[in-house]
Amino acid sequence: MQSASRYLLAILTCGFAFLRPVAQCPARPDPGTVVEDTLSLNSVNGVLDAAFVMRHSVDSGGYNHYCYNYQSGSGEVEAPTLRLNRGDQLVLKVKDEIESDDSSEMSPMGSMSSSGPTCGDTGTPTLSSTNVHFHGLNVPPICHQDDVLTTLIQPGKPAFQFNMQIPKDEPPGLYWYHPHIHGFTEFQVNGGAAGAIVVEGMDKIRPEVAGLTERVLVIRQEYLVPWVPGPYQLTINYQVAGYPNTPSPLIKMKPHEKQFWRVANATIQDFMPLQVQFDGVPQMLELIALDGYPLAKPRFQDTILVPPAGRAEFIVQAPAKGPAAILTTRFYSTGPTGNPDLQQRLADIDVYGNEDETLPARTAEPTPRTSVGRIKYADLSKQKPTTLRKLFFSEEFGGTNGPIQFYITVDGQKQKVFEADEKPVITTHVGAVEDWIIENRALETHAFHIHQIHFKVLEVDGKPVKDQDLRDTIEIPFWEGPGHPYHSVKGRFDFRDPTIAGTFVFHCHILLHEDLGMMHKILVLPK
Ligand SMILES: [Cu+2]
């Protein structure tokens, strides 16, 4: 990764000289304090209307902050959680006030302006440009909705307005928003520009969660210089999880209390095998949903692997007072050319007070009011695929310094990095149901993500899986080298919904890889 980084580092270092370290972003929580949910903005009468201002500052430790500022009644809040019901309208105005006097020359990844009509502002995308991707939402890839290819919000211009309806059959669950300017995504997400979206209604499909204290936990990752492999720190709702150097964030629970935790991996590249441990022993977690999609049936796991950009929603039960209880991410190997994802304690569970007696003990299995069989994609396993495609991740080496090019390629086509004005590498049509095999031929684990739709996981490494979960992001482990087979995932991709017609992207969600072009376009033609 170093060679590619060198070029970027040069740009970045030059860029820093011009950045004004004005404190524009709200202060973040001190270490060792109670983890609070970020402010939630709820839809009212079917509409959630909010305005964000994107700003930038550098903290005393040298970390860049990129913040979605929201002016609440009691001051400025960073990246609130957006809560909507299915069928609601989301109106979001975003103004770019990233102050960077001379970033106009910085356009390492090419310009969007050559890719045809732009949506919003014109000009060349720079480190100070922004836009918003609504990750996981099954909404149209068009201007003012979820179109990252041409939407450009430039600093100092009037606010840009997003306006979209959450589909009536959207799976209830946890989604998230973040900037997606090609070439600069990593830098802004590294600075914390990411927030949660909750599509309400999980309790109607999974009554297990009804009445439980709910927590939205957004895990972010910050590097001092994101393009350089090296130390990083994780944060949980913006509080640094720096154990053992700093006291751990605290999550409060009553003895034996059950809570519903909705965890978003908003890191730039950290694959997180999450565990809750009591005195070092991993506990069973009741997994309810992945990537905003309720599982066909809840299942118990002591480790939940969440790739970068993935989400996991699960029920945690506190111990009695006594054992040391923690939320932790375990070490995860991303292969010989990948960055190591380190073990890190994310929070201490602080068991306080007396047993929670507000909830009646459940004796029978609760009955869902909405069947999981009635949400989007539920009938996907019954559909006959219209096409089978094979794609692969690969890396190209230059010298001894690690990979310099990152590719995702449709098998049979030429390996190439993404360019803003490229033609779609896949053309399909509304109504298609396709099976894709995505293979990893690189010595590094990658995270496959496609915009606009979820896909159903059918096979891993050529073998049918028991749990055919719906995902929008999935890890594909690294190749162990000559003599070993490539790891792969086979998924069923559903293009039947006419509202997703248009051009959108699929890519690796290690954001450096995406910025360097491990991404391509797919065109879904209307019927
Ligand atoms: Cu990747």
Coordinates of C-alpha atoms and ligand atoms in Angstrom, one line a residue:
M1 CA 0.0 0.0 0.0
Q2 CA 3.0 2.3 0.6
S3 CA 3.7 3.2 -3.0
A4 CA 0.2 4.4 -3.7
S5 CA 0.2 6.2 -0.5
R6 CA 3.4 8.1 -1.2
Y7 CA 1.7 10.1 -4.0
L8 CA -1.3 10.8 -1.9
L9 CA 0.8 11.7 1.1
A10 CA 2.6 14.4 -0.9
I11 CA -0.7 15.9 -1.9
L12 CA -2.0 15.6 1.6
T13 CA 1.1 17.2 3.2
C14 CA 0.9 20.1 0.7
G15 CA -2.8 20.3 1.4
F16 CA -2.3 20.5 5.2
A17 CA -0.2 23.6 4.9
F18 CA -3.2 25.5 3.5
L19 CA -5.8 24.1 5.8
R20 CA -6.9 26.5 8.5
P21 CA -7.1 24.7 11.8
V22 CA -10.2 26.6 12.8
A23 CA -12.2 24.8 15.5
Q24 CA -15.3 24.3 13.5
C25 CA -16.4 20.9 14.7
P26 CA -18.1 20.3 18.1
A27 CA -16.0 18.9 20.9
R28 CA -16.0 15.1 21.2
P29 CA -16.6 13.2 24.5
D30 CA -13.7 12.8 26.9
P31 CA -12.2 9.3 27.4
G32 CA -13.7 7.2 30.2
T33 CA -17.1 8.8 30.1
V34 CA -20.5 7.3 29.5
V35 CA -21.3 6.4 25.9
E36 CA -24.4 8.4 25.0
D37 CA -26.5 7.9 21.9
T38 CA -26.0 10.8 19.4
L39 CA -29.1 13.1 19.1
S40 CA -31.8 11.5 17.1
L41 CA -33.8 13.4 14.6
N42 CA -37.3 11.8 14.1
S43 CA -39.6 12.2 11.2
V44 CA -42.8 14.1 12.0
N45 CA -46.0 13.4 10.1
G46 CA -44.1 11.4 7.6
V47 CA -41.3 13.9 6.9
L48 CA -37.8 14.3 8.3
D49 CA -36.5 17.7 7.3
A50 CA -33.0 18.6 8.5
A51 CA -30.0 20.7 7.6
F52 CA -26.4 19.8 8.0
V53 CA -23.3 21.9 7.6
M54 CA -20.1 20.0 6.7
R55 CA -17.1 21.4 8.5
H56 CA -13.5 20.6 9.1
S57 CA -11.1 21.2 12.0
V58 CA -7.9 19.7 13.5
D59 CA -7.8 18.6 17.1
S60 CA -5.0 19.0 19.6
G61 CA -3.7 15.5 18.8
G62 CA -3.4 16.4 15.1
Y63 CA -6.5 14.4 14.1
N64 CA -8.6 15.9 11.3
H65 CA -12.3 16.1 12.1
Y66 CA -14.9 16.3 9.3
C67 CA -18.3 16.9 10.9
Y68 CA -21.9 17.0 9.8
N69 CA -23.0 19.8 12.0
Y70 CA -26.6 20.1 13.1
Q71 CA -27.9 23.1 15.0
S72 CA -30.1 21.7 17.7
G73 CA -31.9 23.7 20.4
S74 CA -29.1 23.2 22.8
G75 CA -26.1 23.7 20.5
E76 CA -24.3 22.1 17.6
V77 CA -24.4 18.4 17.3
E78 CA -22.2 16.2 15.2
A79 CA -23.8 13.6 12.8
P80 CA -27.2 13.1 14.4
T81 CA -29.1 9.8 13.9
L82 CA -31.8 10.1 11.3
R83 CA -34.9 8.1 12.2
L84 CA -37.7 7.5 9.7
N85 CA -40.5 5.1 9.1
R86 CA -41.0 3.2 5.9
G87 CA -42.7 5.4 3.4
D88 CA -41.4 8.6 5.0
Q89 CA -39.8 11.4 3.2
L90 CA -36.2 12.4 4.0
V91 CA -35.3 16.0 3.1
L92 CA -31.7 16.8 4.0
K93 CA -30.0 20.0 3.1
V94 CA -26.2 19.9 3.2
K95 CA -24.0 22.9 3.0
D96 CA -20.3 22.6 2.6
E97 CA -18.2 24.9 4.8
I98 CA -15.0 22.9 4.8
E99 CA -12.5 25.7 4.9
S100 CA -9.5 24.9 2.8
D101 CA -8.0 27.9 1.1
D102 CA -6.1 26.1 -1.6
S103 CA -7.3 22.6 -2.2
S104 CA -8.4 23.4 -5.7
E105 CA -5.3 21.9 -7.2
M106 CA -5.8 18.6 -5.5
S107 CA -7.6 16.2 -7.7
P108 CA -5.5 13.0 -7.6
M109 CA -8.3 10.7 -8.9
G110 CA -9.5 12.7 -11.8
S111 CA -12.4 14.9 -12.1
M112 CA -16.1 14.3 -12.1
S113 CA -16.7 17.2 -14.4
S114 CA -15.7 15.1 -17.5
S115 CA -18.4 12.6 -16.7
G116 CA -21.3 14.5 -18.1
P117 CA -23.9 16.5 -16.4
T118 CA -23.3 17.2 -12.8
C119 CA -25.8 17.3 -10.0
G120 CA -25.5 20.2 -7.7
D121 CA -22.4 22.4 -8.0
T122 CA -19.9 22.4 -10.9
G123 CA -16.2 22.4 -10.9
T124 CA -13.5 20.0 -10.0
P125 CA -13.9 17.7 -6.9
T126 CA -11.3 18.4 -4.3
L127 CA -10.6 17.5 -0.7
S128 CA -13.0 20.2 0.2
S129 CA -15.9 18.9 -1.9
T130 CA -18.5 16.7 -0.5
N131 CA -21.8 14.8 -1.1
V132 CA -23.8 12.1 0.7
H133 CA -24.2 8.4 0.1
F134 CA -27.2 6.8 1.9
H135 CA -25.5 3.4 2.5
G136 CA -27.9 0.5 2.2
L137 CA -31.1 2.4 1.4
N138 CA -32.9 0.9 -1.6
V139 CA -33.6 4.3 -3.1
P140 CA -33.1 5.7 -6.7
P141 CA -29.6 6.5 -7.9
I142 CA -30.6 9.9 -9.2
C143 CA -29.9 13.5 -8.5
H144 CA -31.2 14.7 -5.2
Q145 CA -31.5 11.1 -4.0
D146 CA -28.6 8.6 -3.7
D147 CA -26.4 9.5 -6.7
V148 CA -22.8 9.6 -5.7
L149 CA -21.4 9.6 -9.3
T150 CA -22.5 13.1 -10.2
T151 CA -23.5 14.9 -7.0
L152 CA -21.1 17.6 -6.1
I153 CA -21.4 20.0 -3.2
Q154 CA -18.7 22.6 -3.2
P155 CA -17.5 24.8 -0.4
G156 CA -19.1 28.2 0.0
K157 CA -22.1 27.3 -2.2
P158 CA -25.7 27.3 -1.1
A159 CA -27.0 24.2 0.6
F160 CA -27.7 21.2 -1.7
Q161 CA -31.0 19.4 -1.0
F162 CA -31.5 15.7 -0.9
N163 CA -35.1 14.6 -1.1
M164 CA -36.1 10.9 -1.1
Q165 CA -38.8 8.6 0.1
I166 CA -37.9 5.6 2.2
P167 CA -39.5 2.8 0.3
K168 CA -42.6 1.4 1.8
D169 CA -41.1 -2.1 1.8
E170 CA -37.6 -1.0 3.0
P171 CA -36.3 -3.5 5.6
P172 CA -36.4 -1.9 9.0
G173 CA -32.9 -1.6 10.5
L174 CA -29.7 0.3 10.7
Y175 CA -28.3 2.2 7.7
W176 CA -25.8 5.0 7.5
Y177 CA -24.7 8.1 5.6
H178 CA -21.3 9.3 4.6
P179 CA -19.5 11.4 1.9
H180 CA -18.7 9.6 -1.3
I181 CA -16.6 11.9 -3.5
H182 CA -14.4 9.6 -5.5
G183 CA -10.8 10.1 -4.5
F184 CA -11.6 11.8 -1.2
T185 CA -14.0 9.6 0.6
E186 CA -11.5 8.1 2.9
F187 CA -10.2 11.4 4.2
Q188 CA -13.6 12.7 5.2
V189 CA -14.8 9.4 6.7
N190 CA -11.5 9.1 8.6
G191 CA -12.4 12.5 10.0
G192 CA -15.7 11.2 11.4
A193 CA -18.1 12.2 8.7
A194 CA -20.6 9.4 9.1
G195 CA -23.9 9.1 10.9
A196 CA -26.6 6.5 11.5
I197 CA -30.0 6.1 9.8
V198 CA -32.6 4.0 11.5
V199 CA -35.6 2.8 9.5
E200 CA -38.1 2.1 12.3
G201 CA -40.2 -1.0 12.7
M202 CA -37.7 -3.7 13.8
D203 CA -39.9 -4.4 16.9
K204 CA -42.8 -5.3 14.6
I205 CA -40.7 -8.0 12.8
R206 CA -38.6 -9.0 15.8
P207 CA -40.7 -8.5 19.0
E208 CA -37.7 -9.7 20.9
V209 CA -36.4 -6.2 20.8
A210 CA -39.6 -4.5 21.8
G211 CA -39.3 -2.5 25.0
L212 CA -35.5 -3.0 25.3
T213 CA -33.2 0.0 25.9
E214 CA -31.8 0.6 22.5
R215 CA -28.3 1.9 21.7
V216 CA -27.0 3.1 18.4
L217 CA -23.2 2.6 18.5
V218 CA -21.2 4.1 15.6
I219 CA -17.6 2.8 15.5
R220 CA -15.3 5.1 13.6
Q221 CA -11.6 4.9 12.9
E222 CA -9.0 7.7 12.7
Y223 CA -5.5 7.7 11.4
L224 CA -3.3 10.8 11.7
V225 CA -2.7 10.4 8.0
P226 CA -5.2 8.0 6.6
W227 CA -3.2 7.0 3.6
V228 CA -0.2 5.8 5.6
P229 CA -0.4 2.4 7.2
G230 CA 0.2 2.6 10.8
P231 CA -1.4 3.3 14.1
Y232 CA -5.0 4.3 14.3
Q233 CA -7.5 4.8 17.0
L234 CA -11.1 3.6 17.1
T235 CA -13.9 5.7 18.6
I236 CA -17.4 4.7 19.8
N237 CA -19.9 7.5 19.3
Y238 CA -16.9 9.8 18.9
Q239 CA -15.3 8.8 22.2
V240 CA -11.8 7.4 21.8
A241 CA -11.5 3.7 22.7
G242 CA -7.9 3.8 23.7
Y243 CA -7.5 1.1 26.3
P244 CA -5.0 0.5 28.0
N245 CA -3.7 4.0 27.4
T246 CA -6.9 5.8 28.2
P247 CA -9.9 4.8 30.3
S248 CA -12.5 2.9 28.3
P249 CA -15.8 4.3 27.3
L250 CA -18.6 3.2 29.6
I251 CA -21.9 1.5 28.6
K252 CA -24.4 1.5 31.5
M253 CA -26.5 -1.6 32.1
K254 CA -28.5 -2.9 35.0
P255 CA -27.8 -6.4 36.3
H256 CA -29.1 -9.0 33.8
E257 CA -30.6 -6.3 31.7
K258 CA -31.2 -7.0 28.0
Q259 CA -30.4 -4.2 25.6
F260 CA -30.7 -3.9 21.8
W261 CA -27.4 -2.7 20.4
R262 CA -27.3 -1.4 16.8
V263 CA -23.7 -1.2 15.8
A264 CA -22.5 0.5 12.6
N265 CA -18.9 -0.1 11.4
A266 CA -18.2 3.3 10.1
T267 CA -14.4 2.7 10.0
I268 CA -12.4 3.3 6.9
Q269 CA -11.0 -0.2 6.8
D270 CA -11.4 -2.2 10.0
F271 CA -12.9 -5.7 9.9
M272 CA -14.3 -6.1 13.4
P273 CA -15.0 -9.5 15.0
L274 CA -17.1 -8.1 17.8
Q275 CA -17.5 -9.9 21.2
V276 CA -19.0 -9.1 24.5
Q277 CA -16.8 -10.8 27.2
F278 CA -17.4 -11.4 30.9
D279 CA -14.1 -12.0 32.7
G280 CA -12.6 -12.7 29.3
V281 CA -15.2 -15.2 28.3
P282 CA -17.1 -14.4 25.1
Q283 CA -20.9 -14.3 25.6
M284 CA -23.7 -15.4 23.3
L285 CA -25.2 -12.5 21.5
E286 CA -28.7 -12.7 19.9
L287 CA -28.1 -11.5 16.4
I288 CA -31.2 -9.8 15.0
A289 CA -30.2 -8.1 11.8
L290 CA -27.2 -7.5 9.5
D291 CA -26.8 -4.5 7.2
G292 CA -30.2 -3.3 8.1
Y293 CA -32.0 -6.5 7.1
P294 CA -33.7 -8.6 9.8
L295 CA -32.4 -12.2 9.8
A296 CA -34.9 -14.9 8.7
K297 CA -34.5 -16.1 12.3
P298 CA -32.5 -14.6 15.1
R299 CA -29.4 -16.7 16.0
F300 CA -26.9 -16.8 18.8
Q301 CA -23.3 -16.2 18.2
D302 CA -20.4 -15.3 20.5
T303 CA -18.6 -13.4 17.7
I304 CA -20.1 -11.2 15.0
L305 CA -17.8 -10.2 12.2
V306 CA -18.7 -6.8 10.8
P307 CA -16.8 -5.6 7.8
P308 CA -16.1 -2.0 7.1
A309 CA -19.5 -0.3 6.3
G310 CA -21.4 -3.3 7.7
R311 CA -24.0 -3.1 10.5
A312 CA -24.9 -5.7 13.2
E313 CA -28.0 -5.4 15.4
F314 CA -28.1 -7.7 18.4
I315 CA -29.4 -8.2 21.9
V316 CA -26.8 -8.2 24.8
Q317 CA -27.6 -9.3 28.3
A318 CA -25.6 -7.8 31.1
P319 CA -24.1 -10.0 33.8
A320 CA -24.9 -9.7 37.5
K321 CA -22.7 -7.2 39.3
G322 CA -19.2 -8.6 39.5
P323 CA -17.5 -9.9 36.4
A324 CA -15.6 -7.4 34.2
A325 CA -17.8 -7.0 31.1
I326 CA -16.5 -5.5 28.0
L327 CA -17.3 -4.9 24.3
T328 CA -14.3 -5.7 22.2
T329 CA -13.2 -6.2 18.6
R330 CA -10.8 -9.0 18.1
F331 CA -7.7 -9.2 15.9
Y332 CA -8.5 -9.9 12.3
S333 CA -5.9 -10.8 9.6
T334 CA -6.4 -9.1 6.3
G335 CA -3.6 -11.0 4.7
P336 CA 0.0 -10.4 3.6
T337 CA -0.6 -7.1 1.9
G338 CA -3.4 -5.9 4.1
N339 CA -3.2 -3.7 7.2
P340 CA -3.6 -5.6 10.5
D341 CA -6.9 -5.0 12.3
L342 CA -5.9 -5.0 15.9
Q343 CA -7.7 -6.2 19.0
Q344 CA -9.2 -3.2 20.8
R345 CA -11.4 -3.0 23.8
L346 CA -14.3 -0.7 22.7
A347 CA -16.1 -0.2 26.0
D348 CA -16.5 -1.3 29.5
I349 CA -20.0 -2.4 30.5
D350 CA -20.7 -0.7 33.7
V351 CA -23.3 -2.8 35.6
Y352 CA -25.0 -0.5 38.1
G353 CA -28.1 -0.3 40.3
N354 CA -30.6 -3.1 40.9
E355 CA -32.0 -5.7 38.6
D356 CA -34.3 -4.1 36.0
E357 CA -37.8 -5.1 37.0
T358 CA -39.6 -2.8 34.6
L359 CA -39.9 -5.5 31.9
P360 CA -42.0 -8.6 32.5
A361 CA -40.2 -11.8 32.1
R362 CA -41.2 -13.4 28.7
T363 CA -42.4 -16.9 28.9
A364 CA -43.5 -17.6 25.3
E365 CA -42.0 -16.8 21.9
P366 CA -43.3 -13.4 20.9
T367 CA -45.3 -13.2 17.7
P368 CA -44.2 -10.8 15.0
R369 CA -46.8 -8.4 13.8
T370 CA -45.1 -8.2 10.4
S371 CA -43.6 -11.3 8.9
V372 CA -40.1 -11.1 7.7
G373 CA -41.5 -12.8 4.6
R374 CA -43.2 -9.5 3.7
I375 CA -40.2 -7.2 3.4
K376 CA -38.2 -6.4 0.3
Y377 CA -36.2 -9.3 -1.3
A378 CA -38.0 -11.9 0.9
D379 CA -38.8 -14.1 -2.1
L380 CA -35.4 -13.9 -3.6
S381 CA -34.4 -17.6 -3.1
K382 CA -37.5 -18.6 -5.1
Q383 CA -36.5 -16.5 -8.1
K384 CA -34.7 -18.0 -11.0
P385 CA -31.5 -16.1 -11.8
T386 CA -31.5 -14.6 -15.3
T387 CA -27.7 -14.3 -15.5
L388 CA -24.6 -15.6 -13.8
R389 CA -21.6 -13.2 -13.5
K390 CA -18.1 -13.6 -12.1
L391 CA -16.1 -10.7 -10.7
F392 CA -12.8 -10.7 -8.9
F393 CA -10.7 -8.4 -6.7
S394 CA -7.0 -8.2 -7.6
E395 CA -4.0 -6.1 -6.9
E396 CA -1.0 -5.3 -9.0
F397 CA 2.5 -4.9 -7.6
G398 CA 5.2 -2.5 -8.4
G399 CA 8.6 -3.2 -6.8
T400 CA 8.9 -4.3 -3.3
N401 CA 6.6 -1.8 -1.6
G402 CA 3.3 -3.5 -1.9
P403 CA 0.3 -3.2 -4.2
I404 CA 0.0 -0.1 -6.3
Q405 CA -3.2 -0.8 -8.1
F406 CA -6.4 -2.1 -6.8
Y407 CA -8.9 -3.6 -9.2
I408 CA -12.4 -5.1 -9.2
T409 CA -13.0 -6.7 -12.6
V410 CA -15.8 -8.5 -14.4
D411 CA -14.2 -11.8 -15.4
G412 CA -13.3 -11.6 -19.1
Q413 CA -12.8 -7.9 -19.1
K414 CA -9.5 -6.0 -18.8
Q415 CA -8.4 -5.0 -15.3
K416 CA -8.7 -1.3 -14.9
V417 CA -9.1 1.3 -12.2
F418 CA -12.3 3.3 -12.0
E419 CA -12.5 6.5 -13.9
A420 CA -15.3 9.1 -13.5
D421 CA -16.1 9.1 -17.2
E422 CA -15.9 5.3 -17.7
K423 CA -18.8 3.3 -19.3
P424 CA -20.6 0.9 -17.0
V425 CA -18.8 -2.5 -16.9
I426 CA -22.1 -4.2 -16.4
T427 CA -25.4 -3.4 -18.1
T428 CA -28.6 -5.1 -17.0
H429 CA -32.2 -4.2 -16.9
V430 CA -35.1 -3.8 -14.4
G431 CA -36.5 -7.2 -13.8
A432 CA -33.2 -9.1 -13.8
V433 CA -32.3 -11.4 -10.9
E434 CA -28.6 -12.2 -11.2
D435 CA -26.2 -14.5 -9.4
W436 CA -22.7 -13.1 -9.0
I437 CA -19.7 -14.9 -7.8
I438 CA -17.1 -12.5 -6.3
E439 CA -13.7 -13.9 -5.9
N440 CA -10.6 -12.5 -4.2
R441 CA -7.4 -13.0 -6.1
A442 CA -5.4 -10.6 -4.0
L443 CA -3.3 -11.2 -0.9
E444 CA -5.5 -8.9 1.1
T445 CA -9.1 -9.2 2.3
H446 CA -11.6 -6.9 0.6
A447 CA -15.1 -5.8 1.4
F448 CA -17.5 -5.9 -1.5
H449 CA -20.3 -3.3 -1.4
I450 CA -23.0 -2.5 -4.0
H451 CA -25.2 0.6 -3.9
Q452 CA -29.0 0.6 -4.1
I453 CA -29.7 -3.0 -3.4
H454 CA -29.1 -5.8 -0.9
F455 CA -28.0 -9.2 -2.1
K456 CA -28.7 -12.7 -0.7
V457 CA -25.6 -14.7 0.2
L458 CA -26.0 -18.2 -1.3
E459 CA -22.5 -19.7 -1.2
V460 CA -19.2 -19.1 0.4
D461 CA -16.1 -20.7 -1.2
G462 CA -18.4 -22.6 -3.5
K463 CA -20.4 -24.2 -0.7
P464 CA -24.1 -23.4 0.1
V465 CA -24.4 -21.5 3.3
K466 CA -27.0 -22.3 6.0
D467 CA -27.8 -18.7 6.8
Q468 CA -28.7 -17.0 3.6
D469 CA -28.5 -13.4 4.9
L470 CA -29.3 -10.3 3.0
R471 CA -26.3 -8.0 2.9
D472 CA -25.1 -4.9 1.3
T473 CA -21.4 -5.3 2.3
I474 CA -19.4 -8.5 2.7
E475 CA -15.9 -9.5 3.4
I476 CA -14.1 -11.7 0.9
P477 CA -10.9 -13.2 2.6
F478 CA -7.5 -12.9 1.1
W479 CA -5.8 -15.5 -1.1
E480 CA -3.3 -17.5 0.8
G481 CA -1.1 -17.8 -2.2
P482 CA 0.0 -20.4 -4.8
G483 CA -1.5 -23.8 -4.2
H484 CA -4.5 -22.3 -2.5
P485 CA -8.0 -21.7 -4.0
Y486 CA -9.4 -18.2 -4.1
H487 CA -12.0 -17.3 -1.6
S488 CA -15.4 -16.3 -3.0
V489 CA -18.9 -15.4 -2.2
K490 CA -21.9 -16.1 -4.4
G491 CA -24.9 -13.8 -4.0
R492 CA -28.2 -13.3 -5.6
F493 CA -28.7 -9.7 -6.8
D494 CA -32.2 -8.4 -7.3
F495 CA -32.8 -5.7 -10.0
R496 CA -36.6 -6.1 -10.2
D497 CA -37.4 -2.8 -8.5
P498 CA -37.9 -0.2 -11.2
T499 CA -37.0 2.7 -8.8
I500 CA -33.3 1.6 -8.8
A501 CA -33.0 2.0 -12.6
G502 CA -30.0 4.1 -13.5
T503 CA -26.2 4.0 -13.1
F504 CA -24.6 3.3 -9.7
V505 CA -21.5 1.6 -8.3
F506 CA -20.1 -1.4 -6.6
H507 CA -16.7 -1.3 -4.9
C508 CA -14.4 -2.3 -2.1
H509 CA -15.4 -0.6 1.1
I510 CA -11.8 -0.3 2.3
L511 CA -12.0 3.4 1.5
L512 CA -8.4 3.8 0.3
H513 CA -9.1 1.1 -2.3
E514 CA -12.3 2.7 -3.4
D515 CA -10.6 6.1 -3.7
L516 CA -7.8 4.4 -5.8
G517 CA -10.3 3.0 -8.2
M518 CA -11.4 -0.5 -6.9
M519 CA -14.9 0.4 -8.1
H520 CA -17.0 0.3 -11.3
K521 CA -20.3 1.3 -12.6
I522 CA -23.4 -0.8 -13.3
L523 CA -26.2 0.4 -15.5
V524 CA -29.7 -0.9 -14.8
L525 CA -31.8 0.0 -17.8
P526 CA -35.5 0.8 -17.2
K527 CA -38.0 -1.7 -18.5
Ligands
CU1 CU -10.3 -3.5 -0.8

